[in-house]
XYZ file of C-alpha atoms in Angstrom:
318
model
C 73.700 32.805 99.970
C 72.939 34.670 96.768
C 70.703 37.101 98.647
C 73.462 37.655 101.212
C 76.014 38.504 98.495
C 73.588 40.984 96.917
C 72.969 42.575 100.318
C 76.706 42.931 101.035
C 77.227 44.444 97.609
C 74.474 46.944 98.259
C 76.004 47.934 101.583
C 79.536 48.309 100.205
C 80.771 51.940 100.131
C 80.335 53.673 96.830
C 83.531 54.789 95.081
C 84.417 58.409 95.836
C 83.322 60.785 93.145
C 86.257 62.514 91.459
C 86.563 66.135 92.465
C 86.754 68.627 89.614
C 90.231 69.942 88.933
C 90.984 73.389 90.348
C 90.370 75.938 88.964
C 87.267 75.566 86.820
C 86.422 79.284 86.559
C 88.192 82.669 86.656
C 90.018 83.767 89.805
C 90.437 87.239 91.263
C 93.335 88.988 92.975
C 92.275 91.664 95.440
C 94.525 94.686 95.951
C 94.227 97.083 98.856
C 95.071 100.245 96.924
C 93.913 102.215 93.912
C 94.749 101.413 90.294
C 98.088 102.789 89.124
C 99.988 102.277 92.376
C 102.805 99.825 93.041
C 100.605 97.081 94.493
C 98.209 97.322 91.558
C 100.964 97.125 88.937
C 102.554 94.067 90.529
C 99.162 92.383 90.927
C 98.322 92.899 87.251
C 101.719 91.616 86.135
C 101.306 88.506 88.296
C 97.711 87.952 87.162
C 98.806 87.921 83.538
C 101.631 85.473 84.245
C 99.417 83.111 86.301
C 96.738 82.825 83.633
C 98.549 80.205 81.550
C 99.631 77.862 84.386
C 96.148 77.979 85.921
C 94.297 77.641 82.630
C 91.863 80.358 83.720
C 91.774 84.118 83.567
C 92.903 85.997 86.685
C 91.168 89.315 87.279
C 92.546 92.119 89.461
C 90.000 93.874 91.665
C 90.939 97.091 93.470
C 89.441 97.526 96.935
C 91.073 100.606 98.480
C 89.946 101.836 101.850
C 90.544 101.625 105.604
C 94.317 101.534 105.183
C 94.119 98.296 103.251
C 91.803 96.549 105.706
C 88.861 96.511 103.304
C 90.641 94.175 100.902
C 91.890 92.048 103.803
C 88.352 91.750 105.193
C 86.985 90.795 101.777
C 89.604 88.082 101.315
C 88.978 86.720 104.814
C 85.220 86.565 104.222
C 85.427 84.952 100.782
C 84.807 81.217 100.470
C 87.887 79.152 101.336
C 88.034 77.776 97.822
C 91.113 79.474 96.356
C 89.238 81.639 93.881
C 89.856 84.846 95.861
C 93.533 85.736 96.305
C 94.828 88.718 98.259
C 97.866 90.670 97.094
C 99.211 91.415 100.550
C 101.845 94.026 101.171
C 103.690 95.803 103.943
C 100.945 98.011 105.376
C 97.910 95.738 105.717
C 99.889 92.621 106.644
C 102.631 93.942 108.930
C 101.649 97.403 110.139
C 97.882 97.408 110.586
C 97.847 94.894 113.463
C 99.686 97.588 115.481
C 98.131 100.631 113.821
C 94.465 99.651 114.301
C 93.220 98.939 117.819
C 90.115 97.011 116.759
C 90.854 95.181 113.545
C 87.903 93.332 112.100
C 90.304 90.777 110.625
C 93.567 89.536 112.094
C 95.615 88.728 108.977
C 97.868 86.363 110.918
C 95.015 83.979 111.682
C 92.548 84.753 108.892
C 94.926 84.329 105.944
C 97.369 81.707 104.748
C 100.469 82.823 102.773
C 101.087 81.264 99.363
C 104.366 83.004 98.561
C 106.291 86.255 98.154
C 106.127 87.781 94.678
C 108.552 90.707 94.820
C 110.613 92.910 97.112
C 111.600 96.442 96.211
C 113.238 99.528 97.628
C 111.245 102.728 97.599
C 112.387 105.995 96.095
C 112.418 109.531 97.496
C 110.974 111.952 94.931
C 110.294 115.682 94.758
C 108.308 117.781 92.320
C 107.972 121.434 91.441
C 107.714 122.595 95.055
C 111.269 121.568 95.969
C 114.521 123.017 94.687
C 116.534 119.987 95.839
C 118.540 118.125 93.215
C 120.138 115.656 95.653
C 119.052 114.007 98.897
C 121.163 116.061 101.351
C 119.596 119.211 99.878
C 116.114 117.857 100.611
C 117.170 117.123 104.193
C 118.373 120.735 104.456
C 115.018 122.013 103.163
C 113.121 119.937 105.713
C 115.387 121.091 108.530
C 114.990 124.754 107.576
C 111.183 124.479 107.315
C 110.771 123.482 110.996
C 107.961 121.001 110.402
C 105.967 122.917 107.779
C 106.984 120.754 104.809
C 104.391 118.177 103.718
C 104.859 114.694 102.335
C 102.326 112.237 100.956
C 101.778 108.504 101.323
C 99.545 105.803 99.861
C 97.725 105.612 103.226
C 98.321 105.633 106.961
C 100.689 102.795 107.757
C 101.590 102.096 104.142
C 105.151 101.390 103.083
C 105.498 104.984 101.883
C 104.294 106.393 105.211
C 106.439 104.146 107.403
C 109.558 104.747 105.292
C 109.177 108.504 105.806
C 108.363 108.111 109.509
C 111.502 106.011 109.966
C 113.528 108.662 108.143
C 112.177 111.406 110.402
C 112.967 109.318 113.498
C 116.511 108.539 112.412
C 117.317 112.154 111.443
C 115.382 113.973 114.161
C 113.556 116.040 111.530
C 109.843 116.866 111.292
C 107.431 117.058 108.351
C 103.643 116.913 108.044
C 102.194 113.645 106.738
C 99.248 113.775 104.289
C 97.721 110.310 103.652
C 95.972 109.469 100.365
C 93.983 106.532 99.029
C 96.771 105.069 96.940
C 100.131 106.199 95.633
C 98.836 107.564 92.326
C 96.764 110.490 93.712
C 99.540 111.410 96.138
C 102.072 111.503 93.314
C 99.750 113.716 91.307
C 100.040 116.271 94.101
C 103.820 115.894 94.224
C 103.950 116.671 90.508
C 101.667 119.697 90.883
C 103.623 121.057 93.838
C 100.856 120.589 96.409
C 103.157 118.209 98.293
C 106.850 118.797 98.908
C 108.112 115.211 98.670
C 107.130 111.553 98.863
C 108.780 108.219 99.493
C 106.996 105.751 97.262
C 107.240 102.411 95.545
C 109.252 102.372 92.353
C 106.528 100.753 90.211
C 104.204 103.639 91.015
C 106.644 106.383 90.007
C 108.975 105.038 87.297
C 107.030 106.693 84.482
C 106.995 110.066 86.238
C 110.756 109.895 86.777
C 111.372 108.997 83.138
C 109.123 111.843 82.030
C 110.897 114.390 84.211
C 107.773 115.174 86.226
C 109.497 114.268 89.478
C 113.150 114.013 90.512
C 114.449 110.868 92.198
C 116.858 111.823 95.000
C 117.493 108.527 96.809
C 116.406 104.896 97.108
C 115.610 103.212 100.398
C 117.503 99.941 99.949
C 121.077 99.304 100.941
C 122.538 100.235 97.535
C 121.693 101.829 94.185
C 119.627 99.760 91.778
C 119.990 98.961 88.081
C 117.009 101.021 86.912
C 118.259 104.115 88.784
C 122.027 103.629 88.784
C 122.876 107.266 89.503
C 120.482 107.564 92.454
C 122.240 106.855 95.771
C 120.707 105.084 98.764
C 119.364 107.085 101.694
C 121.915 105.165 103.777
C 124.720 107.135 102.109
C 123.419 110.157 104.034
C 121.647 108.415 106.942
C 123.755 105.373 107.891
C 121.770 102.260 108.731
C 118.558 103.382 107.045
C 116.636 100.711 105.119
C 112.973 100.368 104.155
C 111.746 98.087 101.389
C 108.292 97.166 100.163
C 107.235 93.590 99.549
C 104.312 91.978 97.781
C 102.947 88.467 98.223
C 99.781 86.445 97.763
C 97.571 84.911 100.436
C 94.242 83.090 100.626
C 91.659 82.563 103.332
C 92.678 80.202 106.111
C 90.981 76.847 105.737
C 91.555 76.676 101.996
C 92.177 72.984 101.192
C 95.857 72.047 100.993
C 95.619 70.714 97.394
C 94.189 74.046 96.234
C 96.901 75.992 98.054
C 99.509 73.704 96.497
C 98.005 74.351 93.055
C 98.189 78.111 93.578
C 101.765 77.853 94.840
C 102.672 75.810 91.758
C 101.100 78.438 89.497
C 102.910 81.191 91.367
C 106.254 79.391 90.894
C 105.543 78.983 87.187
C 104.626 82.658 86.908
C 107.838 83.712 88.637
C 109.811 81.850 85.958
C 108.045 83.771 83.175
C 110.565 86.097 81.444
C 107.784 88.602 80.842
C 107.088 88.875 84.569
C 110.775 88.954 85.532
C 111.577 91.697 83.036
C 108.484 93.718 83.892
C 109.173 93.668 87.627
C 112.847 94.516 87.213
C 112.015 97.351 84.833
C 109.952 98.800 87.674
C 112.740 98.293 90.216
C 111.222 95.278 91.969
C 113.107 92.022 92.437
C 111.095 88.834 91.736
C 111.051 86.355 94.611
C 110.800 82.561 94.812
C 110.019 82.644 98.557
C 107.428 80.012 99.468
C 104.487 80.206 101.861
C 106.198 79.219 105.151
C 109.118 81.608 104.587
C 106.729 84.367 103.524
C 104.791 83.814 106.752
C 107.995 84.243 108.770
C 108.818 87.450 106.881
C 105.404 88.884 107.710
C 105.870 88.135 111.418
C 109.364 89.661 111.486
C 108.132 92.797 109.730
C 105.279 93.163 112.231
C 107.750 93.290 115.094
C 110.100 95.677 113.296
C 107.535 98.254 112.257
C 105.484 98.097 115.444
C 108.243 100.062 117.157
C 108.267 102.697 114.393
C 104.475 103.081 114.668
C 104.642 103.516 118.438
C 107.506 106.012 118.345
C 105.787 108.075 115.651
C 102.465 107.834 117.501
C 100.757 106.862 114.242
C 97.011 106.499 114.702
C 93.949 106.090 112.527
C 90.393 107.357 112.969
């Protein structure tokens, strides 16, 4: 009997070993565009605010290229352990599935949304090449130029590109699109006069507006915003026009639910940080408490909306 009890004890399942708490090392947030642009600024603000609730440093890594697909691919190929986070935005998440015929990564199946971070209107700016001091005057310049005016964007299919394409479609005007690798280099050419105008994210251009290097003529939301109270919406001239940029975080599909819940908790804590709230609003972006499921629905709705703009504008990539 004694031997039988010892044998049963030996065969009994061992207690499960406790899993180490997540995270136990630094995390990284991948951004699809160059340093200095809107996506980069929001990612760095979020990374700083998430450091305390996670108890680990959060590093921002810029991976521009392929219209944002390079960062998406990297996030989708990273281990599904929560240590690699993608700062997803309008272009790579909602436009590229229509823009690129042979995507290496389908963001809808390869990534899982954690939550929306911010939503922001864009702003129409001109530099030394334009004489316009208000938005209708810029429209008159474009009309008179018969398609020879140039405008820049952060990349093909980016929020800045699609906002301008939508504007051209709604007004029946034409202008030549020049894509860049990020908003910052495009804005440099607006300032210098190489480009005529640009529609860009507010975080990427606020400093240039304040310094008088570019003139803000209109915002792309439904109304004026607190940081640019005297700048009217495009819709005041083009009724029904609206184009906003959004920013949210995602991880590789298959990431364990407890890890995703931990990241969502840290994101919620970060969004309550006064530093983050003030910083985003100073740049014209509105902080968001939207959770993962609602963020996923937003991404799907935006894909449908902008697919039509891409097709009508015949936007293609090499």
